[in-house]
Amino acid sequence: MRPFTYERAESPQAAAAAAAKTPNARFIAGGTNLLDLMKIDIEQPAHLIDVNGLDLARIEGTDDGGVRIGALVRNTDLAADARIRRDYPLLSRALLAGASGQLRNKATTAGNLLQRTRCPYFYDTNQACNKRLPGSGCAALGGFSRSHAVVGGSKACIAVHPSDMAVAMRALDATVETVKPDGSVRRIPIADFHTLPGNTPHIENVLTKGELITAVTLPKPIGGHQLYHKVRDRASYAFALVSVALVVQANGSGRVALGGVAHKPWRVEAADAELPKGAKAVAARLLAGAQTTDDNAFKLTLVERTLAATLAEAKERTA
Amino acid sequence: MAPSNDWKFTRRDVLKMGAMSVTALAAPRLVAGGSESGLGATSKPVTAKVGMEVNGAQQALELDTRTTLLDALREHMHLTGTKKGCDHGQCGACTVIVDGRRINSCLTLAVMHEGAKVTTIEGLGRPGSLHPMQAAFVKHDGYQCGYCTPGQICSAVAVLDEIKADIPSHVTGDLTAKASFSRTEVRERMSGNICRCGAYSNIHDAIEEVAGGAA
Ligand SMILES: Cc1cc2nc3c(=O)[nH]c(=O)nc-3n(C[C@H](O)[C@H](O)[C@H](O)COP(=O)(O)OP(=O)(O)OC[C@H]3O[C@@H](n4cnc5c(N)ncnc54)[C@H](O)[C@@H]3O)c2cc1C
Ligand code: SF4
């Protein structure tokens, strides 16, 4: 790991200002992704701004009947919160399907949203990777690409976003709240928060220099049956090959988002309307224009089958 | 030009640029990296002071900011019970309990733990006065080589507390009901601790015995 200077932030705005004016600075929250990557020289910050002392660890109601989740709320606390379990069980389920008990105790809401891909070539500094080193190429294209994206990828990068939590937040229409170095705040719909790789896979979201996430808000509860199905190589403590976040109402309408298939949590609003028609129709809409490799083409079938299984379970619960 | 040469060139180039962009700047609440090294300087190691309570004893340390909590425990406080396995949060050997919660001590910096209360395997119990979980692991032979054992035991103690505190898990059937103990629950909750020898069934028996005794 490279040497770095270290400070504890006093306020969200001060943290943002420090991050903007200090060369090569990074916020550190749980540290479970940043330190992992610093140890193997993929992240090389020269200065760390510890945000753990900030008052951003609360879960509270909003005026419109929704909920505001502080950026520093730990994944464990969010999943265990009584209101989240009752009103947004999809979010609890997605969080509990991710990482391990130890990691969830440290991992924060903001850090989870910003965690970087688990593409093995991104992690291997001997390999070409446009995300790690723009312009170097993409070793996954033509390499071992079983875990990679089937939709929304580009010739420059076919990595997937690894977060489970973000997939549930996408289905629940979350909004990311931030503060900028000048103290101004903004609200970013989660649909617009993460970006597709295009020619700039090293850019993964719309945050600007120094911008600090302060909270994630969810609109008022939408009810229905909420299920998160994650398919992975072992039953626990593994990243998703494919995951399905589903909310189905009594009349058969609902919403669906996918994890493990794209550079961002994947939702196509037009696919929601197909839910009453069943998994095949929904998958066709979600995966329209899919581009697969020999290694990851199985994900198309896996998405459809996982959707079918999740829909069947929702139906069982209604019965 | 061959792609590999092209790539090497680019990488060196970027590293050079990274070093050039370093400038010194002042900032408030600077904990480490005073005027000597300057903020943003990457060349010299930076040290910082941190105080924490480990197994009931106050520790005042001055550490390289890069020191993980795991390395601080092992190399600076000489508490070598906590083990380094993968050093990337994947195996759980480094699990310790900080402010009542189990964490991977390899994925956190020591300087981030000012004022924290840390419990390691040495703090749970000692020979002659073992923690019930330590005694149960001995009784049920919950190990072979023993390397993952300190992490397994710290995790197991915390798992029982997490169930008591009504923290649900991936296998919890009804999220609105109170979390409860079962074999499946323990298996899921202990999945962050890998045992290369495969002593899982005995580890499980040990945890079940302690849970039964506590209930
Ligand atoms: C072995 C292992 C298995 C895992 N399995 C899963 C899994 O199955 N599913 C899953 O979803 N995740 C998984 N994870 C990833 C884990 O969820 C993330 O590491 C974690 O959520 C990151 O949160 P953090 O607070 O530790 O982030 P940090 O490491 O502290 O930060 C991550 C990034 O976010 C930035 N950041 C942090 N806070 C803010 C803020 N407030 N504003 C702006 N930027 C900020 C940091 O600068 C950094 O770039 C796994 C991790 C490991 C190590
Ligand atoms: S898929 Fe993306 S992250 Fe993986 S090697 Fe290619 S450019 Fe890098």
XYZ file of C-alpha atoms and ligand atoms in Angstrom:
595
model
C 0.000 0.000 0.000
C 1.241 3.502 -0.791
C 1.687 6.017 2.030
C -1.176 8.442 2.583
C -2.073 11.264 4.901
C -5.245 10.977 6.951
C -7.843 13.298 8.417
C -11.182 12.944 10.182
C -13.937 14.997 8.586
C -15.851 17.431 10.816
C -18.908 18.041 8.663
C -20.236 16.727 5.351
C -19.443 19.971 3.581
C -15.959 20.156 5.087
C -15.374 16.585 3.930
C -16.483 17.480 0.397
C -14.349 20.636 0.366
C -11.291 18.744 1.601
C -11.796 16.065 -1.042
C -12.044 18.680 -3.776
C -8.934 20.622 -2.851
C -6.602 17.807 -1.778
C -4.939 16.050 -4.698
C -5.829 12.410 -5.023
C -8.019 12.315 -1.902
C -10.638 9.683 -1.111
C -13.368 9.309 1.478
C -13.136 6.199 3.599
C -16.268 4.750 5.224
C -16.312 1.031 6.081
C -13.103 0.636 4.111
C -14.064 -2.883 3.027
C -13.737 -2.113 -0.671
C -11.289 0.784 -0.700
C -8.647 -0.884 1.510
C -9.023 -4.156 -0.365
C -8.130 -2.312 -3.574
C -5.399 -0.166 -1.978
C -3.602 -3.297 -0.809
C -3.212 -4.467 -4.378
C -2.351 -0.995 -5.687
C -5.510 -0.562 -7.749
C -6.674 2.399 -5.676
C -3.792 4.749 -4.885
C -5.098 7.630 -2.771
C -2.530 10.014 -1.296
C -4.974 11.296 1.318
C -7.875 9.644 3.148
C -10.801 11.558 4.597
C -12.417 9.432 7.290
C -16.153 10.175 7.258
C -17.077 7.748 10.035
C -17.443 10.494 12.643
C -20.136 12.340 10.657
C -23.730 12.362 11.828
C -24.980 10.382 8.828
C -25.912 7.082 10.443
C -29.615 7.602 11.033
C -32.694 6.062 9.428
C -35.612 8.477 9.633
C -38.994 9.140 8.067
C -39.421 11.774 5.341
C -42.290 14.242 4.934
C -43.740 12.311 2.001
C -44.051 9.090 4.003
C -40.791 7.597 2.773
C -37.512 7.005 4.539
C -34.093 8.648 4.571
C -31.128 6.314 5.070
C -27.935 8.044 6.161
C -24.820 7.395 4.053
C -23.089 5.828 7.051
C -25.861 3.437 8.092
C -24.165 0.038 8.216
C -25.576 -2.693 5.993
C -26.378 -4.773 9.107
C -28.362 -1.954 10.716
C -30.266 -1.178 7.538
C -31.226 -4.820 7.003
C -32.282 -5.191 10.656
C -34.260 -1.945 10.946
C -37.873 -2.666 11.892
C -39.316 -0.151 9.433
C -37.211 -1.456 6.535
C -38.140 -5.072 7.337
C -41.812 -4.177 7.415
C -42.112 -1.611 4.607
C -39.163 -2.351 2.292
C -38.404 -6.055 2.844
C -36.842 -6.214 -0.630
C -34.012 -4.017 0.652
C -33.418 -6.129 3.771
C -33.388 -9.282 1.657
C -30.906 -7.877 -0.853
C -28.555 -6.678 1.890
C -28.688 -10.003 3.714
C -27.864 -11.838 0.488
C -24.598 -9.891 0.216
C -21.133 -10.415 1.727
C -20.806 -11.837 5.278
C -21.966 -10.841 8.765
C -18.570 -9.311 9.523
C -18.491 -7.277 6.307
C -22.079 -6.059 6.663
C -21.208 -4.763 10.133
C -18.693 -2.383 8.532
C -20.080 -1.752 5.050
C -22.038 1.484 4.664
C -24.911 2.557 2.422
C -22.754 4.939 0.371
C -19.763 2.600 0.215
C -21.969 -0.236 -0.982
C -23.355 1.893 -3.835
C -19.806 2.870 -4.838
C -18.118 -0.519 -4.548
C -16.149 -1.406 -7.653
C -16.492 -4.376 -9.963
C -15.177 -7.839 -9.096
C -14.000 -8.470 -12.669
C -10.924 -10.688 -12.164
C -8.948 -8.745 -14.770
C -9.667 -5.483 -12.974
C -8.121 -7.083 -9.884
C -5.088 -8.474 -11.718
C -2.673 -5.612 -12.356
C -0.799 -7.725 -14.923
C -3.831 -7.686 -17.203
C -5.149 -5.068 -19.580
C -8.186 -3.293 -18.140
C -9.750 -0.083 -19.398
C -11.451 0.469 -16.084
C -8.243 0.302 -14.068
C -6.030 1.853 -16.706
C -7.937 3.697 -19.447
C -6.717 2.820 -22.914
C -5.013 -0.421 -21.916
C -7.668 -2.708 -23.399
C -10.076 -5.223 -21.904
C -8.748 -8.661 -21.033
C -12.238 -9.942 -20.284
C -13.288 -9.646 -23.915
C -11.889 -12.852 -25.304
C -10.891 -13.916 -21.798
C -12.781 -15.794 -19.106
C -16.002 -13.824 -19.026
C -18.464 -16.068 -17.230
C -19.337 -13.449 -14.602
C -19.586 -10.514 -17.006
C -22.309 -8.287 -18.391
C -24.828 -9.385 -20.998
C -26.577 -6.030 -21.421
C -25.368 -2.433 -21.543
C -21.707 -3.376 -22.052
C -19.346 -1.860 -24.587
C -16.268 -2.790 -26.584
C -14.256 -1.127 -23.844
C -15.700 -2.980 -20.822
C -18.189 -5.725 -19.957
C -17.877 -5.555 -16.164
C -20.895 -5.845 -13.865
C -21.778 -3.828 -10.794
C -21.513 -6.212 -7.849
C -23.922 -4.643 -5.346
C -27.035 -6.485 -4.199
C -28.345 -3.519 -2.199
C -28.310 -1.247 -5.252
C -30.525 -3.649 -7.217
C -33.230 -3.441 -4.552
C -32.845 0.338 -4.395
C -33.289 0.520 -8.164
C -36.539 -1.435 -7.952
C -37.691 0.794 -5.085
C -36.945 4.049 -6.996
C -34.386 5.341 -4.505
C -32.790 8.784 -4.707
C -29.174 9.529 -3.793
C -28.623 12.766 -1.847
C -25.270 14.505 -1.975
C -23.428 17.607 -0.859
C -20.874 19.323 -3.081
C -17.715 21.151 -1.980
C -19.510 24.514 -2.272
C -22.208 23.295 0.125
C -24.905 22.870 -2.521
C -26.949 19.693 -2.369
C -28.498 17.584 -5.081
C -30.813 14.605 -5.425
C -29.966 11.998 -8.039
C -32.524 9.327 -9.013
C -30.801 5.959 -8.698
C -31.621 5.229 -12.342
C -29.235 8.045 -13.307
C -26.640 7.474 -10.595
C -24.574 4.630 -12.055
C -23.356 4.939 -15.633
C -22.822 2.478 -18.485
C -19.200 1.829 -19.490
C -19.243 3.241 -23.033
C -15.740 4.479 -23.851
C -15.090 5.566 -20.267
C -15.464 2.496 -18.046
C -13.310 4.135 -15.362
C -16.245 6.499 -14.753
C -18.892 4.564 -12.863
C -21.328 7.173 -11.587
C -22.301 10.832 -11.968
C -20.640 12.127 -8.785
C -18.399 15.131 -9.356
C -15.046 15.867 -7.699
C -15.390 15.996 -3.933
C -19.138 15.289 -3.960
C -20.145 13.369 -0.831
C -23.169 11.092 -0.557
C -25.138 12.070 2.553
C -28.175 9.792 2.273
C -30.368 7.582 0.142
C -34.110 8.186 0.273
C -36.924 5.799 -0.593
C -40.414 6.960 -1.558
C -43.355 5.838 0.531
C -43.782 2.058 0.801
C -45.383 0.338 -2.195
C -46.427 -2.889 -0.456
C -46.890 -6.057 -2.502
C -44.837 -9.211 -2.262
C -41.173 -8.321 -2.309
C -38.604 -10.966 -3.174
C -34.885 -10.973 -3.874
C -33.464 -14.079 -5.525
C -29.718 -14.327 -5.905
C -28.125 -17.134 -7.910
C -24.463 -17.766 -7.156
C -21.825 -20.470 -7.188
C -22.271 -21.287 -3.500
C -25.238 -20.828 -1.215
C -23.707 -18.031 0.857
C -20.910 -15.451 0.765
C -20.527 -15.156 -3.003
C -21.324 -12.492 -5.563
C -24.340 -12.911 -7.820
C -24.207 -14.549 -11.204
C -27.707 -13.217 -11.627
C -30.121 -11.705 -9.142
C -33.764 -10.721 -9.408
C -35.461 -8.043 -7.303
C -39.203 -8.353 -7.652
C -42.219 -6.538 -6.264
C -45.602 -7.978 -7.244
C -48.967 -6.518 -6.281
C -52.157 -8.515 -5.744
C -53.407 -7.567 -9.232
C -50.267 -8.969 -10.869
C -48.624 -5.624 -11.646
C -45.195 -4.885 -10.262
C -41.542 -4.036 -10.808
C -38.413 -5.939 -11.520
C -34.680 -5.156 -11.467
C -31.702 -7.392 -12.179
C -28.250 -7.708 -10.683
C -25.204 -9.422 -12.175
C -26.057 -8.592 -15.771
C -24.855 -5.031 -16.347
C -22.536 -2.207 -15.312
C -25.387 -0.896 -13.168
C -28.492 -2.298 -11.484
C -30.618 -3.189 -14.496
C -34.203 -2.111 -14.827
C -36.239 -1.472 -17.965
C -39.515 0.134 -16.965
C -41.251 -1.281 -20.068
C -40.488 -4.773 -18.758
C -42.545 -4.108 -15.607
C -45.680 -3.907 -17.744
C -45.026 -7.442 -19.029
C -45.134 -8.986 -15.541
C -48.693 -10.320 -15.850
C -47.572 -12.193 -19.000
C -44.865 -14.123 -17.174
C -41.118 -14.585 -17.054
C -40.453 -15.097 -20.767
C -42.054 -11.811 -21.766
C -40.379 -9.882 -18.964
C -36.944 -11.363 -19.675
C -37.317 -10.585 -23.373
C -37.848 -6.904 -22.576
C -35.133 -6.727 -19.925
C -32.551 -8.425 -22.094
C -33.439 -6.857 -25.446
C -30.239 -6.191 -27.393
C -28.191 -8.487 -25.162
C -24.621 -9.149 -26.251
C -23.094 -12.254 -24.814
C -19.794 -14.129 -24.927
C -19.491 -17.916 -25.137
C -18.858 -17.926 -21.403
C -21.770 -15.821 -20.194
C -24.572 -16.584 -22.671
C -26.030 -18.899 -20.024
C -27.086 -15.800 -18.091
C -29.943 -15.166 -20.544
C -31.530 -18.500 -19.675
C -30.633 -18.063 -16.022
C -32.398 -14.684 -15.864
C -35.569 -16.109 -17.364
C -35.576 -19.136 -15.055
C -34.770 -17.111 -11.957
C -37.568 -14.720 -12.859
C -39.942 -17.641 -13.344
C -38.972 -19.107 -9.970
C -39.344 -15.746 -8.233
C -42.738 -15.101 -9.826
C -43.867 -18.595 -8.840
C -42.843 -17.960 -5.256
C -44.713 -14.650 -5.213
C -47.816 -16.434 -6.496
C -47.492 -19.106 -3.825
C -47.452 -16.404 -1.173
C -50.576 -14.784 -2.560
C -52.405 -18.115 -2.551
C 3.482 -2.066 -31.551
C 2.445 -5.227 -29.725
C -0.509 -4.698 -27.397
C 1.468 -5.769 -24.339
C 4.213 -3.186 -24.941
C 1.625 -0.561 -25.576
C 0.001 -1.345 -22.256
C 3.252 -1.291 -20.283
C 4.111 2.080 -21.702
C 0.724 3.500 -20.772
C 0.905 2.216 -17.243
C 4.346 3.706 -16.571
C 3.152 6.925 -18.060
C 0.164 7.113 -15.765
C 2.219 6.339 -12.671
C 4.576 9.160 -13.581
C 1.696 11.551 -13.959
C 0.317 10.459 -10.602
C 3.579 11.321 -8.878
C 3.784 14.700 -10.581
C 0.317 15.798 -9.555
C 1.225 15.679 -5.863
C 1.098 19.030 -4.107
C 1.140 20.025 -0.454
C -2.005 21.647 0.949
C -3.239 22.430 4.423
C -6.524 21.097 5.817
C -8.327 21.245 9.161
C -8.447 18.333 11.612
C -5.355 16.864 10.089
C -4.611 13.726 12.034
C -1.551 12.576 10.174
C 0.876 14.102 7.743
C 1.965 17.451 9.176
C 4.068 20.124 7.563
C 6.988 17.791 7.086
C 5.395 15.384 4.651
C 2.566 17.608 3.491
C -0.915 16.559 2.479
C -1.032 14.589 -0.692
C 2.610 13.552 -0.478
C 2.939 9.924 -1.460
C 6.632 9.290 -1.076
C 7.196 9.073 2.680
C 5.401 6.928 5.246
C 3.075 8.967 7.463
C 2.471 8.160 11.122
C -0.451 9.000 13.389
C -1.339 8.535 17.048
C -4.316 6.409 17.996
C -5.655 5.193 21.324
C -7.954 2.226 21.851
C -8.926 -0.234 24.544
C -7.899 -3.773 23.693
C -9.089 -6.616 25.922
C -9.646 -4.119 28.739
C -6.226 -2.464 28.534
C -5.609 1.031 27.160
C -3.241 1.137 24.215
C -1.567 4.306 22.981
C 0.012 3.731 19.612
C 1.857 5.664 16.990
C 1.434 3.882 13.691
C 1.996 4.209 9.987
C -1.436 5.286 8.696
C -1.433 2.195 6.459
C -1.451 -0.190 9.422
C -4.591 -2.307 9.474
C -6.222 -3.097 12.802
C -5.058 -6.686 12.248
C -1.404 -5.696 11.852
C -1.640 -3.300 14.809
C -2.914 -6.145 16.992
C -0.363 -8.674 15.819
C 2.758 -6.655 15.112
C 2.441 -3.745 17.532
C 0.454 -5.126 20.470
C 1.824 -8.648 19.986
C -1.619 -10.188 20.255
C -0.934 -12.910 17.736
C -4.064 -14.922 18.511
C -5.857 -13.060 15.730
C -4.724 -14.602 12.467
C -3.951 -13.249 9.029
C -5.432 -15.522 6.388
C -6.283 -13.908 3.057
C -5.893 -10.264 4.212
C -8.833 -9.381 1.915
C -11.947 -10.043 3.980
C -12.614 -13.363 2.299
C -11.676 -15.921 4.955
C -12.647 -14.512 8.364
C -9.486 -15.628 10.213
C -8.921 -12.025 11.331
C -12.374 -11.619 12.907
C -12.354 -9.573 16.126
C -15.111 -7.864 18.090
C -15.046 -4.049 17.989
C -17.553 -2.101 20.074
C -19.634 -5.257 20.369
C -19.586 -6.168 16.672
C -17.550 -8.699 14.747
C -15.534 -7.270 11.880
C -12.691 -8.325 9.599
C -9.711 -6.589 11.220
C -7.775 -6.851 7.936
C -10.105 -4.478 6.074
C -9.994 -1.563 8.482
C -7.257 0.863 9.479
C -6.055 1.085 13.060
C -6.203 4.912 12.937
C -9.951 4.663 12.241
C -10.469 3.161 15.703
C -9.704 6.024 18.074
C -11.511 5.286 21.369
C -12.756 1.865 20.240
C -13.118 -1.184 22.483
C -11.563 -4.216 20.836
C -11.924 -7.819 21.994
C -9.668 -10.477 20.518
C -9.491 -14.204 21.212
C -7.059 -13.425 24.065
C -9.670 -11.156 25.643
C -12.536 -13.641 25.491
C -10.863 -16.048 27.917
C -7.528 -17.440 29.012
C -6.300 -20.949 29.815
C -7.973 -21.831 33.088
C -10.808 -19.370 32.555
C -12.031 -20.142 29.055
C -15.014 -18.417 27.519
C -17.847 -20.960 27.150
C -17.399 -20.826 23.366
C -13.685 -21.573 23.660
C -14.452 -24.487 25.998
C -17.101 -25.808 23.611
C -14.690 -25.705 20.658
C -12.193 -27.741 22.709
C -14.857 -30.192 23.804
C -16.270 -30.721 20.299
C -12.914 -30.634 18.528
C -14.032 -27.667 16.415
C -10.774 -27.471 14.453
C -7.946 -29.451 12.975
C -4.984 -27.159 12.299
C -6.492 -24.394 14.441
C -5.547 -21.461 12.246
C -9.101 -20.270 11.606
C -10.198 -21.025 15.176
C -9.722 -17.587 16.830
C -11.773 -16.018 14.049
C -14.377 -18.782 14.213
C -14.764 -18.325 17.977
C -14.994 -14.514 17.857
C -17.528 -14.834 15.058
C -19.538 -17.491 16.889
C -19.764 -15.389 20.060
C -20.969 -12.427 17.988
C -23.438 -14.567 15.995
C -25.279 -15.543 19.164
C -25.403 -11.874 20.191
C -26.695 -10.905 16.739
C -29.540 -13.419 16.998
C -30.379 -12.081 20.476
C -30.313 -8.535 19.083
C -32.889 -9.601 16.457
C -30.635 -9.114 13.451
C -32.087 -11.241 10.626
C -30.093 -13.310 8.124
C -30.432 -14.475 4.528
C -32.224 -17.653 5.672
C -34.594 -15.989 8.144
C -38.072 -17.007 6.958
C -40.201 -14.172 8.263
C -38.518 -10.788 8.456
C -41.194 -9.383 10.727
C -40.723 -12.141 13.321
C -37.928 -12.060 15.867
C -34.691 -13.724 14.753
C -34.172 -17.138 16.302
C -31.538 -19.841 16.577
C -31.467 -22.837 14.238
C -28.876 -25.006 12.510
C -29.568 -23.329 9.183
C -29.264 -19.884 10.744
C -25.866 -20.680 12.223
C -24.584 -22.127 8.964
C -25.578 -19.003 7.063
C -24.326 -16.586 9.711
C -20.951 -18.327 10.003
C -20.345 -18.327 6.235
C -17.813 -15.498 6.542
C -15.434 -17.859 8.344
C -13.792 -20.412 6.114
C -12.216 -23.563 7.601
C -9.728 -25.130 5.214
C -9.712 -28.357 7.241
C -13.478 -28.627 7.023
C -14.226 -28.878 10.738
C -17.600 -27.267 10.134
C -19.825 -29.921 11.683
C -17.856 -29.857 14.937
C -17.764 -26.060 14.944
C -21.485 -26.207 14.573
C -21.928 -28.597 17.468
C -19.852 -26.296 19.684
C -21.969 -23.262 18.824
C -25.199 -25.191 19.303
C -24.111 -26.313 22.765
C -23.337 -22.750 23.858
C -26.589 -21.463 22.375
C -28.536 -24.194 24.160
C -26.843 -23.374 27.436
C -27.550 -19.685 27.013
C -31.224 -20.148 26.150
C -15.166 -10.979 0.499
C -16.219 -9.969 0.121
C -17.463 -10.385 -0.318
C -18.441 -9.470 -0.659
N -19.660 -9.906 -1.119
C -20.596 -9.002 -1.502
C -21.845 -9.424 -2.032
O -22.126 -10.620 -2.146
N -22.745 -8.470 -2.403
C -22.470 -7.139 -2.288
O -23.327 -6.324 -2.630
N -21.299 -6.711 -1.807
C -20.358 -7.607 -1.415
N -19.148 -7.175 -0.950
C -18.818 -5.751 -1.052
C -19.237 -4.941 0.142
O -20.637 -4.848 0.167
C -18.591 -3.553 -0.042
O -17.198 -3.703 0.153
C -19.128 -2.526 0.921
O -20.511 -2.359 0.764
C -18.425 -1.194 0.719
O -18.837 -0.289 1.721
P -17.760 0.470 2.634
O -18.501 1.396 3.506
O -16.855 -0.491 3.297
O -16.990 1.280 1.497
P -15.513 1.871 1.450
O -14.557 0.808 1.109
O -15.241 2.704 2.649
O -15.688 2.869 0.216
C -15.975 2.428 -1.088
C -15.923 3.641 -2.012
O -16.964 4.555 -1.697
C -16.437 5.859 -1.431
N -17.290 6.438 -0.399
C -17.590 5.911 0.823
N -18.482 6.676 1.451
C -18.771 7.720 0.633
C -19.659 8.840 0.716
N -20.420 9.063 1.786
N -19.724 9.687 -0.335
C -18.954 9.490 -1.446
N -18.099 8.458 -1.566
C -18.014 7.574 -0.551
C -15.004 5.614 -1.038
O -14.205 6.754 -1.317
C -14.633 4.428 -1.891
O -14.269 4.854 -3.174
C -18.168 -8.075 -0.563
C -16.926 -7.648 -0.106
C -15.944 -8.572 0.234
C -14.620 -8.069 0.729
S -14.529 -6.015 -18.282
Fe -14.065 -3.911 -17.612
S -13.185 -4.224 -15.602
Fe -13.018 -6.213 -16.668
S -11.036 -6.204 -17.758
Fe -12.546 -5.404 -19.170
S -12.345 -3.186 -18.866
Fe -11.470 -4.115 -17.056
